[in-house]
Coordinates of C-alpha atoms in Angstrom, one line a residue:
Chain A
X1 CA 24.9 -3.9 -31.4
X2 CA 21.3 -3.4 -32.3
X3 CA 19.2 -0.4 -31.3
X4 CA 16.2 -2.2 -30.0
X5 CA 17.5 -4.2 -27.1
X6 CA 14.6 -3.4 -24.9
X7 CA 11.3 -4.9 -25.9
X8 CA 8.1 -2.8 -26.2
X9 CA 5.1 -3.1 -23.9
X10 CA 3.3 -6.2 -24.7
X11 CA 6.6 -7.7 -25.9
X12 CA 8.4 -10.5 -24.2
X13 CA 10.5 -9.4 -21.2
X14 CA 11.7 -13.0 -20.6
X15 CA 11.9 -15.7 -23.3
X16 CA 13.0 -19.1 -22.3
X17 CA 13.4 -22.0 -24.8
X18 CA 14.3 -25.6 -24.1
X19 CA 16.2 -24.7 -20.9
X20 CA 17.9 -27.7 -19.3
X21 CA 20.1 -28.1 -16.3
X22 CA 21.3 -31.4 -14.9
X23 CA 23.0 -32.0 -11.6
X24 CA 24.4 -35.5 -12.1
X25 CA 21.4 -37.8 -12.6
X26 CA 19.0 -35.1 -11.3
X27 CA 17.3 -33.1 -14.1
X28 CA 16.6 -29.8 -12.3
X29 CA 15.3 -28.4 -15.6
X30 CA 14.4 -30.7 -18.4
X31 CA 13.5 -28.5 -21.4
X32 CA 11.5 -25.6 -20.1
X33 CA 9.8 -23.0 -22.4
X34 CA 8.2 -19.9 -21.0
X35 CA 7.5 -16.3 -21.7
X36 CA 6.9 -13.3 -19.5
X37 CA 5.0 -10.4 -21.2
X38 CA 6.4 -7.0 -20.4
X39 CA 4.6 -5.4 -17.5
X40 CA 2.9 -8.6 -16.3
X41 CA 3.5 -11.1 -13.5
X42 CA 4.2 -14.7 -14.4
X43 CA 3.7 -17.1 -11.5
X44 CA 5.9 -20.2 -11.7
X45 CA 4.1 -22.7 -9.6
X46 CA 5.6 -26.0 -8.4
X47 CA 6.4 -28.2 -5.4
X48 CA 9.7 -28.2 -3.7
X49 CA 12.4 -29.5 -6.1
X50 CA 10.4 -28.8 -9.2
X51 CA 13.2 -26.6 -10.6
X52 CA 11.9 -23.2 -9.8
X53 CA 15.0 -21.9 -8.0
X54 CA 17.3 -23.3 -10.7
X55 CA 15.2 -21.4 -13.3
X56 CA 15.6 -18.2 -11.4
X57 CA 19.3 -18.7 -10.8
X58 CA 19.9 -19.3 -14.5
X59 CA 17.8 -16.2 -15.4
X60 CA 19.9 -14.1 -13.0
X61 CA 23.2 -15.4 -14.4
X62 CA 24.2 -17.3 -11.2
X63 CA 24.0 -20.7 -12.9
X64 CA 24.8 -21.6 -16.5
X65 CA 22.3 -23.8 -18.3
X66 CA 23.4 -27.1 -20.0
X67 CA 21.1 -26.5 -23.0
X68 CA 18.5 -24.1 -24.3
X69 CA 18.4 -20.4 -24.5
X70 CA 17.1 -17.7 -22.2
X71 CA 16.8 -14.0 -22.9
X72 CA 15.9 -11.2 -20.5
X73 CA 15.0 -7.8 -21.9
X74 CA 16.6 -9.0 -25.1
X75 CA 19.9 -10.0 -23.5
X76 CA 21.1 -13.6 -23.6
X77 CA 22.0 -15.1 -20.3
X78 CA 25.1 -16.8 -21.6
X79 CA 26.6 -14.3 -24.0
X80 CA 25.5 -11.0 -22.5
X81 CA 25.5 -11.5 -18.7
X82 CA 26.9 -8.1 -17.9
X83 CA 24.2 -6.2 -19.7
X84 CA 21.5 -8.5 -18.3
X85 CA 22.6 -7.8 -14.7
X86 CA 21.9 -4.1 -15.3
X87 CA 18.2 -4.7 -15.8
X88 CA 17.3 -7.3 -13.3
X89 CA 16.5 -7.4 -9.6
X90 CA 16.5 -10.6 -7.5
X91 CA 14.9 -11.4 -4.2
X92 CA 15.5 -15.0 -3.1
X93 CA 14.2 -17.2 -0.3
X94 CA 17.0 -16.1 1.9
X95 CA 17.6 -12.4 2.6
X96 CA 20.5 -11.4 0.5
X97 CA 21.5 -8.4 2.4
X98 CA 24.5 -7.9 4.7
X99 CA 23.1 -8.6 8.1
X100 CA 25.8 -6.7 10.0
X101 CA 25.1 -3.5 8.1
X102 CA 22.1 -1.3 8.8
X103 CA 19.2 -1.1 6.3
X104 CA 20.4 2.3 5.2
X105 CA 24.0 1.2 4.7
X106 CA 22.9 -1.8 2.7
X107 CA 20.9 0.3 0.3
X108 CA 23.6 2.9 0.1
X109 CA 26.2 0.2 -0.8
X110 CA 23.9 -1.2 -3.5
X111 CA 23.4 2.3 -4.9
X112 CA 27.2 2.8 -5.1
X113 CA 27.7 -0.6 -6.7
X114 CA 25.1 0.5 -9.3
X115 CA 27.2 3.6 -10.1
X116 CA 25.1 6.2 -8.4
X117 CA 27.0 9.2 -7.0
X118 CA 27.3 9.4 -3.2
X119 CA 24.5 11.9 -3.1
X120 CA 22.2 10.0 -5.3
X121 CA 22.9 6.7 -3.5
X122 CA 22.0 8.3 -0.2
X123 CA 18.9 9.9 -1.6
X124 CA 17.8 6.6 -3.3
X125 CA 18.4 4.7 0.0
X126 CA 16.2 7.1 1.9
X127 CA 13.6 6.9 -0.8
X128 CA 13.5 3.1 -0.6
X129 CA 13.5 3.1 3.2
X130 CA 10.5 5.4 3.2
X131 CA 8.7 3.4 0.6
X132 CA 9.2 0.1 2.3
X133 CA 8.4 1.5 5.8
X134 CA 11.8 1.0 7.1
X135 CA 12.8 4.6 7.9
X136 CA 12.5 4.0 11.7
X137 CA 14.8 1.0 11.5
X138 CA 17.1 2.5 9.0
X139 CA 20.1 2.7 11.4
X140 CA 19.7 -0.7 13.0
X141 CA 21.7 -3.6 11.7
X142 CA 19.6 -5.9 9.5
X143 CA 20.3 -8.9 11.8
X144 CA 18.0 -7.2 14.4
X145 CA 15.1 -6.9 11.9
X146 CA 12.0 -9.1 12.0
X147 CA 11.5 -11.6 9.2
X148 CA 9.1 -9.3 7.4
X149 CA 11.4 -6.2 7.7
X150 CA 14.3 -8.2 6.4
X151 CA 12.2 -9.4 3.4
X152 CA 11.1 -5.8 2.8
X153 CA 14.7 -4.7 2.9
X154 CA 15.6 -7.4 0.5
X155 CA 12.9 -6.2 -1.9
X156 CA 14.1 -2.6 -1.4
X157 CA 17.6 -3.7 -2.3
X158 CA 16.3 -5.3 -5.5
X159 CA 14.5 -2.2 -6.5
X160 CA 17.4 0.4 -6.0
X161 CA 18.5 0.1 -9.6
X162 CA 15.0 0.4 -11.1
X163 CA 15.1 -3.1 -12.6
X164 CA 12.8 -3.7 -15.6
X165 CA 12.6 -7.4 -14.7
X166 CA 12.2 -8.6 -11.1
X167 CA 12.6 -12.2 -10.0
X168 CA 10.9 -13.1 -6.7
X169 CA 11.9 -16.6 -5.7
X170 CA 9.3 -17.7 -3.1
X171 CA 9.2 -14.3 -1.6
X172 CA 6.9 -15.2 1.3
X173 CA 8.1 -18.7 2.2
X174 CA 8.5 -18.8 6.0
X175 CA 6.6 -15.6 6.6
X176 CA 3.6 -15.3 8.9
X177 CA 0.3 -14.3 7.2
X178 CA 0.4 -10.6 8.2
X179 CA 4.0 -10.2 6.9
X180 CA 3.0 -12.1 3.8
X181 CA 0.3 -9.6 3.1
X182 CA 2.8 -6.8 3.5
X183 CA 5.1 -8.3 0.9
X184 CA 2.1 -8.9 -1.5
X185 CA 1.2 -5.3 -1.2
X186 CA 4.7 -4.2 -2.1
X187 CA 4.8 -6.5 -5.1
X188 CA 1.5 -5.2 -6.3
X189 CA 2.8 -1.7 -6.0
X190 CA 5.9 -2.6 -8.0
X191 CA 3.7 -4.1 -10.7
X192 CA 1.5 -1.0 -10.8
X193 CA 4.7 1.0 -11.4
X194 CA 5.4 -1.1 -14.5
X195 CA 7.8 -3.8 -13.4
X196 CA 7.8 -7.2 -15.1
X197 CA 7.8 -9.9 -12.4
X198 CA 8.7 -13.6 -12.5
X199 CA 7.4 -15.0 -9.3
X200 CA 8.0 -18.5 -8.1
X201 CA 5.8 -19.9 -5.4
X202 CA 4.4 -23.0 -3.8
X203 CA 1.3 -21.2 -2.6
X204 CA -1.7 -21.2 -4.9
X205 CA -3.1 -18.3 -3.0
X206 CA 0.0 -16.3 -3.7
X207 CA -0.2 -17.0 -7.4
X208 CA -3.9 -16.1 -7.5
X209 CA -3.2 -12.8 -5.7
X210 CA -0.2 -11.7 -7.8
X211 CA 0.1 -13.4 -11.1
X212 CA -1.6 -12.7 -14.4
X213 CA -0.4 -15.9 -15.9
X214 CA 0.8 -19.2 -14.5
X215 CA 3.3 -21.8 -15.6
X216 CA 3.1 -25.0 -13.6
X217 CA 6.3 -26.9 -13.4
X218 CA 7.1 -30.3 -11.9
X219 CA 10.3 -32.2 -12.1
X220 CA 11.9 -29.7 -14.4
X221 CA 9.1 -29.7 -17.0
X222 CA 6.3 -27.4 -17.7
X223 CA 3.1 -29.4 -17.2
X224 CA 0.6 -26.6 -17.7
X225 CA 0.4 -22.9 -18.6
X226 CA -2.0 -20.1 -19.2
X227 CA -4.2 -17.6 -17.4
X228 CA -5.5 -18.8 -14.0
X229 CA -9.1 -19.1 -15.2
X230 CA -7.9 -20.9 -18.3
X231 CA -6.0 -23.4 -16.1
X232 CA -9.1 -23.9 -14.0
X233 CA -11.2 -24.6 -17.1
X234 CA -8.6 -27.0 -18.4
X235 CA -8.9 -29.0 -15.2
X236 CA -12.6 -29.4 -15.6
X237 CA -14.4 -26.1 -15.4
X238 CA -16.9 -26.2 -12.5
X239 CA -18.2 -29.0 -10.5
X240 CA -22.0 -29.2 -10.0
X241 CA -22.8 -30.7 -6.6
X242 CA -26.3 -32.1 -6.0
X243 CA -27.5 -33.2 -2.6
X244 CA -30.5 -35.6 -2.7
X245 CA -32.9 -35.6 0.2
X246 CA -32.4 -39.3 0.6
X247 CA -28.8 -40.5 0.4
X248 CA -30.0 -43.9 -0.7
X249 CA -30.8 -42.3 -4.1
X250 CA -27.2 -41.5 -4.9
X251 CA -26.5 -44.5 -7.1
X252 CA -29.8 -44.1 -8.9
X253 CA -29.1 -40.5 -9.6
X254 CA -25.6 -41.3 -11.0
X255 CA -27.1 -44.1 -13.2
X256 CA -29.9 -41.8 -14.5
X257 CA -27.3 -39.1 -15.5
X258 CA -25.1 -41.7 -17.2
X259 CA -28.0 -43.2 -19.2
X260 CA -29.5 -39.9 -20.2
X261 CA -26.5 -39.1 -22.4
X262 CA -26.8 -35.3 -22.0
X263 CA -24.6 -33.3 -24.3
X264 CA -21.1 -33.2 -22.8
X265 CA -22.1 -34.7 -19.5
X266 CA -20.0 -37.6 -18.5
X267 CA -18.4 -38.9 -15.3
X268 CA -21.0 -38.1 -12.7
X269 CA -19.8 -39.6 -9.4
X270 CA -21.3 -40.3 -6.0
X271 CA -19.6 -39.0 -2.9
X272 CA -21.1 -41.3 -0.3
X273 CA -19.4 -39.7 2.6
X274 CA -20.7 -36.2 1.8
X275 CA -24.0 -37.5 0.4
X276 CA -23.4 -35.6 -2.9
X277 CA -23.4 -36.3 -6.6
X278 CA -20.6 -34.5 -8.4
X279 CA -21.0 -33.6 -12.0
X280 CA -18.3 -31.9 -14.0
X281 CA -19.7 -29.2 -16.2
X282 CA -18.3 -26.5 -18.5
X283 CA -21.4 -24.4 -19.3
X284 CA -24.6 -23.0 -17.8
X285 CA -26.6 -24.9 -20.5
X286 CA -25.3 -28.2 -19.0
X287 CA -26.2 -27.0 -15.5
X288 CA -29.8 -26.4 -16.7
X289 CA -30.0 -29.7 -18.5
X290 CA -28.8 -31.7 -15.5
X291 CA -31.2 -30.0 -13.1
X292 CA -34.0 -30.4 -15.7
X293 CA -33.4 -34.1 -16.1
X294 CA -33.3 -34.8 -12.4
X295 CA -36.5 -32.8 -11.9
X296 CA -38.2 -34.7 -14.8
X297 CA -37.2 -38.0 -13.1
X298 CA -38.8 -36.9 -9.9
X299 CA -35.7 -37.0 -7.7
X300 CA -36.1 -35.0 -4.5
X301 CA -33.3 -32.5 -4.3
X302 CA -32.2 -30.9 -1.0
X303 CA -29.5 -28.6 -2.4
X304 CA -27.6 -27.6 -5.5
X305 CA -24.3 -25.7 -5.7
X306 CA -21.5 -25.1 -8.3
X307 CA -18.0 -25.2 -7.2
X308 CA -15.0 -23.6 -9.0
X309 CA -11.9 -25.7 -8.4
X310 CA -9.3 -24.0 -6.2
X311 CA -5.8 -23.6 -7.5
X312 CA -4.8 -26.3 -5.1
X313 CA -7.1 -28.7 -6.9
X314 CA -5.8 -27.5 -10.2
X315 CA -2.3 -28.2 -9.2
X316 CA -3.1 -31.5 -7.7
X317 CA -5.0 -32.6 -10.8
X318 CA -2.2 -31.5 -13.0
X319 CA 0.7 -32.9 -11.1
X320 CA -1.2 -35.9 -9.7
X321 CA -1.8 -37.1 -13.3
X322 CA 1.7 -36.6 -14.5
X323 CA 4.1 -37.4 -11.8
X324 CA 5.8 -40.7 -11.7
X325 CA 5.2 -41.0 -8.0
X326 CA 1.4 -40.8 -8.5
X327 CA 1.5 -43.5 -11.2
X328 CA 3.6 -45.8 -9.1
X329 CA 1.1 -45.2 -6.3
X330 CA -1.8 -46.1 -8.5
X331 CA -0.2 -49.3 -9.7
X332 CA 0.5 -50.3 -6.2
X333 CA -3.1 -49.5 -5.3
X334 CA -4.5 -51.5 -8.2
Chain B
X1 CA 28.6 2.5 -27.9
X2 CA 27.5 4.5 -24.9
X3 CA 25.3 6.7 -27.1
X4 CA 23.6 3.6 -28.7
X5 CA 22.7 2.2 -25.3
X6 CA 21.3 5.4 -24.1
X7 CA 19.1 5.8 -27.1
X8 CA 17.7 2.3 -26.7
X9 CA 16.9 3.1 -23.1
X10 CA 15.4 6.4 -24.0
X11 CA 13.1 4.8 -26.5
X12 CA 11.9 2.5 -23.8
X13 CA 11.7 5.5 -21.5
X14 CA 9.1 7.0 -23.7
X15 CA 6.9 4.1 -23.1
X16 CA 7.6 3.7 -19.5
X17 CA 7.1 7.3 -18.7
X18 CA 7.9 8.4 -15.2
X19 CA 9.8 5.3 -14.2
X20 CA 12.8 5.5 -16.3
X21 CA 14.0 9.1 -15.8
X22 CA 16.4 7.8 -13.1
X23 CA 17.1 4.7 -15.1
X24 CA 18.4 6.9 -18.0
X25 CA 20.5 8.8 -15.6
X26 CA 21.9 5.6 -14.2
X27 CA 22.5 4.1 -17.6
X28 CA 24.3 7.2 -18.8
X29 CA 27.0 7.0 -16.2
X30 CA 29.9 4.6 -16.1
X31 CA 28.9 2.7 -19.1
X32 CA 31.3 1.4 -21.6
X33 CA 30.4 -0.8 -24.6
X34 CA 29.2 -4.4 -24.2
X35 CA 28.7 -4.0 -20.5
X36 CA 32.4 -4.0 -19.6
X37 CA 33.2 -2.3 -16.3
X38 CA 35.6 0.6 -16.6
X39 CA 38.5 1.1 -14.3
X40 CA 37.0 4.0 -12.4
X41 CA 33.7 2.2 -11.9
X42 CA 35.7 -0.8 -10.8
X43 CA 37.6 1.2 -8.2
X44 CA 34.3 2.8 -7.0
X45 CA 32.8 -0.7 -6.6
X46 CA 35.8 -1.9 -4.7
X47 CA 35.6 1.2 -2.5
X48 CA 31.9 0.5 -1.7
X49 CA 32.8 -3.0 -0.8
X50 CA 35.8 -2.0 1.4
X51 CA 33.4 0.3 3.2
X52 CA 31.1 -2.6 3.7
X53 CA 33.9 -4.6 5.3
X54 CA 34.8 -1.7 7.6
X55 CA 31.2 -1.3 8.6
X56 CA 31.1 -5.0 9.5
X57 CA 34.1 -4.5 11.8
X58 CA 32.4 -1.5 13.3
X59 CA 29.3 -3.5 14.0
X60 CA 31.3 -6.5 15.3
X61 CA 34.4 -5.0 17.1
X62 CA 35.3 -8.5 18.5
X63 CA 36.4 -9.4 15.0
X64 CA 39.4 -7.1 15.5
X65 CA 40.6 -9.0 18.5
X66 CA 42.9 -11.1 16.4
X67 CA 44.6 -8.0 15.0
X68 CA 44.6 -6.0 18.2
X69 CA 45.3 -8.6 21.0
X70 CA 47.2 -11.4 19.3
X71 CA 50.4 -9.4 18.9
X72 CA 50.2 -8.3 22.5
X73 CA 49.6 -11.8 23.9
X74 CA 52.0 -13.5 21.6
X75 CA 54.9 -11.2 22.3
X76 CA 54.4 -11.3 26.1
X77 CA 54.0 -15.1 26.1
X78 CA 56.9 -16.0 23.8
X79 CA 59.3 -13.4 25.2
X80 CA 58.8 -14.4 28.8
X81 CA 58.2 -18.2 28.3
X82 CA 60.8 -18.9 25.7
X83 CA 63.2 -16.0 26.1
X84 CA 65.3 -17.3 28.9
X85 CA 65.4 -20.8 27.5
X86 CA 66.1 -20.0 23.8
X87 CA 68.4 -17.0 24.1
X88 CA 69.6 -16.9 27.7
X89 CA 67.7 -13.7 28.4
X90 CA 64.5 -12.0 27.3
X91 CA 66.2 -8.9 25.9
X92 CA 68.2 -10.8 23.3
X93 CA 65.2 -12.9 22.4
X94 CA 63.1 -9.9 21.6
X95 CA 65.3 -8.9 18.7
X96 CA 65.3 -12.5 17.5
X97 CA 61.6 -13.3 17.7
X98 CA 59.8 -10.0 16.9
X99 CA 60.9 -10.0 13.2
X100 CA 59.8 -13.6 13.1
X101 CA 56.5 -12.9 14.6
X102 CA 55.8 -10.4 11.8
X103 CA 55.8 -13.3 9.5
X104 CA 53.4 -15.3 11.7
X105 CA 51.0 -12.4 12.2
X106 CA 50.3 -12.1 8.5
X107 CA 49.4 -15.7 8.4
X108 CA 46.9 -15.7 11.2
X109 CA 45.2 -12.6 9.8
X110 CA 45.1 -13.9 6.3
X111 CA 42.9 -16.8 7.6
X112 CA 40.1 -14.3 8.2
X113 CA 39.7 -13.9 4.4
X114 CA 38.7 -17.5 4.1
X115 CA 36.2 -17.5 6.9
X116 CA 34.7 -14.2 5.7
X117 CA 34.2 -15.4 2.2
X118 CA 32.7 -18.7 3.3
X119 CA 30.2 -16.8 5.5
X120 CA 29.2 -14.4 2.6
X121 CA 28.2 -17.4 0.5
X122 CA 26.2 -18.8 3.3
X123 CA 24.1 -15.7 3.9
X124 CA 23.1 -15.2 0.2
X125 CA 24.6 -11.7 0.1
X126 CA 27.1 -13.1 -2.4
X127 CA 24.1 -13.9 -4.7
X128 CA 23.2 -10.3 -4.6
X129 CA 26.7 -9.2 -5.6
X130 CA 26.9 -11.7 -8.3
X131 CA 23.7 -10.6 -9.9
X132 CA 24.9 -7.0 -10.0
X133 CA 26.7 -5.3 -12.9
X134 CA 30.1 -5.3 -11.1
X135 CA 33.3 -7.2 -11.7
X136 CA 33.0 -10.3 -9.6
X137 CA 36.6 -10.0 -8.6
X138 CA 35.9 -6.7 -6.8
X139 CA 34.3 -8.6 -3.9
X140 CA 37.5 -10.6 -3.4
X141 CA 39.8 -7.6 -3.9
X142 CA 37.9 -5.5 -1.4
X143 CA 38.3 -8.2 1.2
X144 CA 42.0 -8.5 0.6
X145 CA 42.4 -4.7 0.8
X146 CA 40.7 -4.7 4.2
X147 CA 42.8 -7.7 5.5
X148 CA 46.1 -6.1 4.4
X149 CA 44.9 -3.0 6.5
X150 CA 44.3 -5.3 9.5
X151 CA 47.7 -6.9 9.0
X152 CA 49.3 -3.4 9.1
X153 CA 47.5 -2.6 12.3
X154 CA 48.6 -5.9 13.9
X155 CA 52.2 -5.3 12.7
X156 CA 52.2 -1.8 14.2
X157 CA 51.0 -3.1 17.5
X158 CA 53.5 -5.9 17.4
X159 CA 56.3 -3.4 16.9
X160 CA 55.1 -1.1 19.6
X161 CA 55.1 -4.2 22.0
X162 CA 58.5 -5.0 20.8
X163 CA 59.9 -1.5 21.5
X164 CA 58.3 -1.6 25.0
X165 CA 60.1 -4.9 25.6
X166 CA 63.4 -3.6 24.4
X167 CA 63.5 -4.2 20.6
X168 CA 66.2 -2.1 19.0
X169 CA 66.4 -1.4 15.3
X170 CA 70.1 -1.8 14.5
X171 CA 69.8 -0.7 10.9
X172 CA 67.5 2.1 9.9
X173 CA 63.8 3.1 9.8
X174 CA 63.8 2.3 6.1
X175 CA 65.0 -1.2 6.7
X176 CA 62.3 -1.6 9.3
X177 CA 59.7 -0.4 6.7
X178 CA 61.1 -2.8 4.2
X179 CA 60.6 -5.6 6.7
X180 CA 57.0 -4.6 7.2
X181 CA 56.5 -4.4 3.4
X182 CA 58.0 -7.8 2.8
X183 CA 55.7 -9.3 5.5
X184 CA 52.7 -7.6 3.8
X185 CA 53.5 -8.9 0.4
X186 CA 53.9 -12.4 1.6
X187 CA 50.8 -12.2 3.8
X188 CA 48.7 -10.9 0.8
X189 CA 49.8 -13.9 -1.3
X190 CA 48.6 -16.2 1.5
X191 CA 45.2 -14.7 1.4
X192 CA 44.6 -16.3 -2.0
X193 CA 45.2 -19.7 -0.4
X194 CA 42.7 -18.9 2.3
X195 CA 40.2 -17.5 -0.3
X196 CA 40.5 -20.8 -2.1
X197 CA 40.0 -22.7 1.1
X198 CA 37.0 -20.5 2.0
X199 CA 35.4 -21.2 -1.4
X200 CA 36.0 -25.0 -1.1
X201 CA 35.2 -25.8 2.5
X202 CA 31.6 -26.4 3.6
X203 CA 31.7 -24.1 6.7
X204 CA 33.7 -21.3 8.2
X205 CA 34.6 -23.6 11.1
X206 CA 36.0 -26.1 8.6
X207 CA 38.2 -23.4 7.1
X208 CA 39.5 -22.5 10.5
X209 CA 40.2 -26.1 11.4
X210 CA 42.1 -26.9 8.2
X211 CA 44.0 -23.6 8.4
X212 CA 45.1 -24.4 12.0
X213 CA 46.4 -27.8 11.0
X214 CA 48.4 -26.4 8.2
X215 CA 49.6 -23.3 10.1
X216 CA 50.9 -24.8 13.3
X217 CA 53.6 -26.9 11.7
X218 CA 54.5 -24.2 9.3
X219 CA 54.8 -21.6 12.1
X220 CA 56.7 -23.7 14.6
X221 CA 58.7 -25.7 12.1
X222 CA 60.5 -22.5 11.0
X223 CA 63.1 -20.1 12.3
X224 CA 60.5 -17.9 13.8
X225 CA 60.9 -19.0 17.4
X226 CA 64.1 -20.9 17.6
X227 CA 67.3 -21.3 15.6
X228 CA 67.0 -24.3 13.3
X229 CA 70.5 -25.4 14.2
X230 CA 69.1 -26.6 17.5
X231 CA 66.7 -28.9 15.8
X232 CA 67.1 -32.5 14.5
X233 CA 68.2 -32.9 10.9
X234 CA 64.9 -33.8 9.3
X235 CA 63.2 -30.8 10.9
X236 CA 66.1 -28.6 9.8
X237 CA 65.4 -29.7 6.3
X238 CA 61.8 -28.7 6.6
X239 CA 62.6 -25.3 8.1
X240 CA 65.0 -24.6 5.3
X241 CA 62.3 -24.9 2.6
X242 CA 59.6 -23.3 4.8
X243 CA 59.0 -19.9 3.3
X244 CA 58.2 -18.6 6.7
X245 CA 61.8 -19.2 7.7
X246 CA 63.0 -17.2 4.7
X247 CA 60.6 -14.3 5.6
X248 CA 61.7 -14.5 9.3
X249 CA 65.4 -14.5 8.3
X250 CA 65.0 -11.6 5.9
X251 CA 63.1 -9.6 8.5
X252 CA 65.6 -10.4 11.2
X253 CA 68.5 -9.3 9.1
X254 CA 66.7 -6.2 7.9
X255 CA 66.2 -5.1 11.6
X256 CA 69.4 -6.5 13.2
X257 CA 71.7 -6.2 10.2
X258 CA 73.1 -8.9 8.0
X259 CA 72.7 -10.3 4.5
X260 CA 69.1 -9.9 3.3
X261 CA 69.1 -10.4 -0.5
X262 CA 69.0 -14.2 -0.5
X263 CA 66.2 -14.8 2.0
X264 CA 64.2 -11.8 0.7
X265 CA 64.4 -13.0 -2.9
X266 CA 63.2 -16.5 -1.8
X267 CA 60.3 -14.9 0.1
X268 CA 59.3 -12.8 -2.8
X269 CA 59.6 -15.8 -5.2
X270 CA 57.3 -17.8 -2.9
X271 CA 54.8 -15.0 -2.7
X272 CA 54.8 -14.7 -6.5
X273 CA 54.5 -18.4 -7.0
X274 CA 51.6 -18.7 -4.4
X275 CA 49.8 -15.8 -6.0
X276 CA 50.3 -17.1 -9.6
X277 CA 49.0 -20.5 -8.7
X278 CA 46.2 -19.8 -6.2
X279 CA 44.8 -16.4 -7.4
X280 CA 43.5 -17.7 -10.8
X281 CA 42.2 -20.8 -9.1
X282 CA 40.4 -18.8 -6.5
X283 CA 38.9 -16.4 -9.0
X284 CA 37.8 -19.3 -11.3
X285 CA 36.2 -21.0 -8.3
X286 CA 34.6 -17.8 -7.3
X287 CA 33.1 -17.3 -10.7
X288 CA 31.8 -20.8 -11.0
X289 CA 30.5 -21.3 -7.5
X290 CA 26.7 -21.8 -7.9

C-alpha cells in the first residue's frame, strides 16, 4: 500500500488507457484513452450509442472492461473497486434514488451506507436538502417530485459522501430548459467547491457551459480532444463571410481568391443560396489580406462578417468525416 | 492500514482545504485495510437497507395485503369450501389444513423478493447501491430479512384465524413454535430461488407469471390440502417427493402429535440443498448483472 494514493491538484484524477468493451459484435468501447485533470470538468461528447454510458459504467465499477486500464484517484477499477467506490459519485440518466422514499429518507439512507453516524447522516441529509433547494419537499416521496427536483435529489445523493470525482452521465437529458439551467448551476457550484467532474453529454451547449476540456467519442473511439477553443481551431478556425452587392459576382470572387494564392488561403466556396463567399481563415492577417485583395480588384462588397464555428459544427465536422455512415453516404451520393 | 489511509487523505486535505474535513472524518470511521467492509459496518449497511424496505411498505401499504389478507382469505375459503368434502366436517379439517397452509404462506411471500429485486434494477437505484462502498450482498440480505419478517406476520395471522376457526394445539407451544421455525427456514431458502428468478427475468410481471406456474402444482400437488392417499398413483409419487408435503407433514405432526423427525429432516435437507445451490448462483448473478 503506497502513501500517495490521491493525486495532487493538477494531477490526473482519472486516467484511462486503451479501454475496450465489446458486447458481442458491438464495440461499445474500442480503445479509449482519456485523462481528467484534478479539479476540472472533462466533457465527453458523443451521439447516442457512442460508448459514453459504457465508459461511465466501467469507471464506476458497474461493468468490467475487456481490455485496457482505468484508474480513478489512483485506484484501479479492476483490482481496487472497493477503494474506488469510496471516492466517486454517480448521477445517471435515470434518477437512481428510491422513489418510494422521501428525499430526506433517501439522503439519510445514503449517509448511513457511507458509515456516517445517525446524527451525522441526518445533519448531512438536511444540509444537502437545503443546498439543492429541496427542504420544502423533504418529506414527500421522490415519486411525487418533478423531473428537475428528482435530478437535483439525485445530484444531492451523489454528493453526500464528498466524492472527489463525480460522474454525470447526461445529467440534463430529458429536462426542460429551465430545469437544465438549475442543474448546470449546481454542477458549476460543485466544481467551484473543488470536485473533479466527468460529464457525458449530447449537447454542445452543455459542454460549452460546463467543461474545461472535451473528448469527442464516436463508435467507441476518441475522435478528437482538447480545449473547446482548440477543437474549434482544429476544425478550421473562423469562417470569413463576404456578401457581394451583386450575387452574379460570386463565381468571379471565388476564382479571384483561388488565383491570388494568398498565404494559407485555400478553399473559398460560394454559397449561392445565401449569396455569400465563405473563406476559412486562421488569422487576422489573412482576414486583412482577403479584404485587401477584393478591394484592389474592385469588387463591390455589401457586408463582411467572421463566424466562429459552433460546437455543433465542430462535432458534425469531426464525426461526419470519420463515421462509416457518412462515408457510405458519400459513396452513394457520388 | 487504517492509519496509512488517513494520512494519504490528510495530505490531500491540506490541498483541498475546507472540503475534506468531513471526508477525513468519514474516512476515519469503519475503515479496514484494502477497502474490505468490516462486520459492524456490514450490519449497519444491512440495517439501513432494511429500514429502506420498511419505509417502502409504509409508503405503499397495499404491498402488505399478501401478508395480511391472504392468510385470512385462504383459511376461510379452504376451510368452508373443502372442509366438508375432505374431512367430513370443517372442524377436523382446520387441524389438517392450517399446518399445511403455513408451508404455502411462506412460498407466496417469498415471491415478493423476486419482484422487488427486479424492480430495483429497473429504477436504477441498484446502480447507486452498487457504486457505493458496501458489500453487494447486503442489499439481498436486507430484502430477505424483511421478507422473513413479513412471513412471520402472515403466519401469526394464519394461526389467529386457525384458533378462531377451532384449531387446537395437541402438543405444546414449543412444538407450535418449532413448526413456525421450520416453515421460516424453508421459506427463506425459497427466497434465493425467487431472487435468482428476479435477477434473470425481464420484468416483475414475468417473475410473477413464472412463479405462479411453478407454485400452483407444487402447492396443490402436495399433502397441504388433501391426503395423498386419495390421489391417483402418479400424483402420489409427486406428492411424496414434493418438499412442501414434507413440510406440511412435519408441521401437522408437530401440532397434532405424531412422528416428526423423518419429515422435518427431509424438509431441512431440502432447505439446505436449495440454499446451497441457488444462493451462490443468485449472488454471482447479482454481482455480474450490468
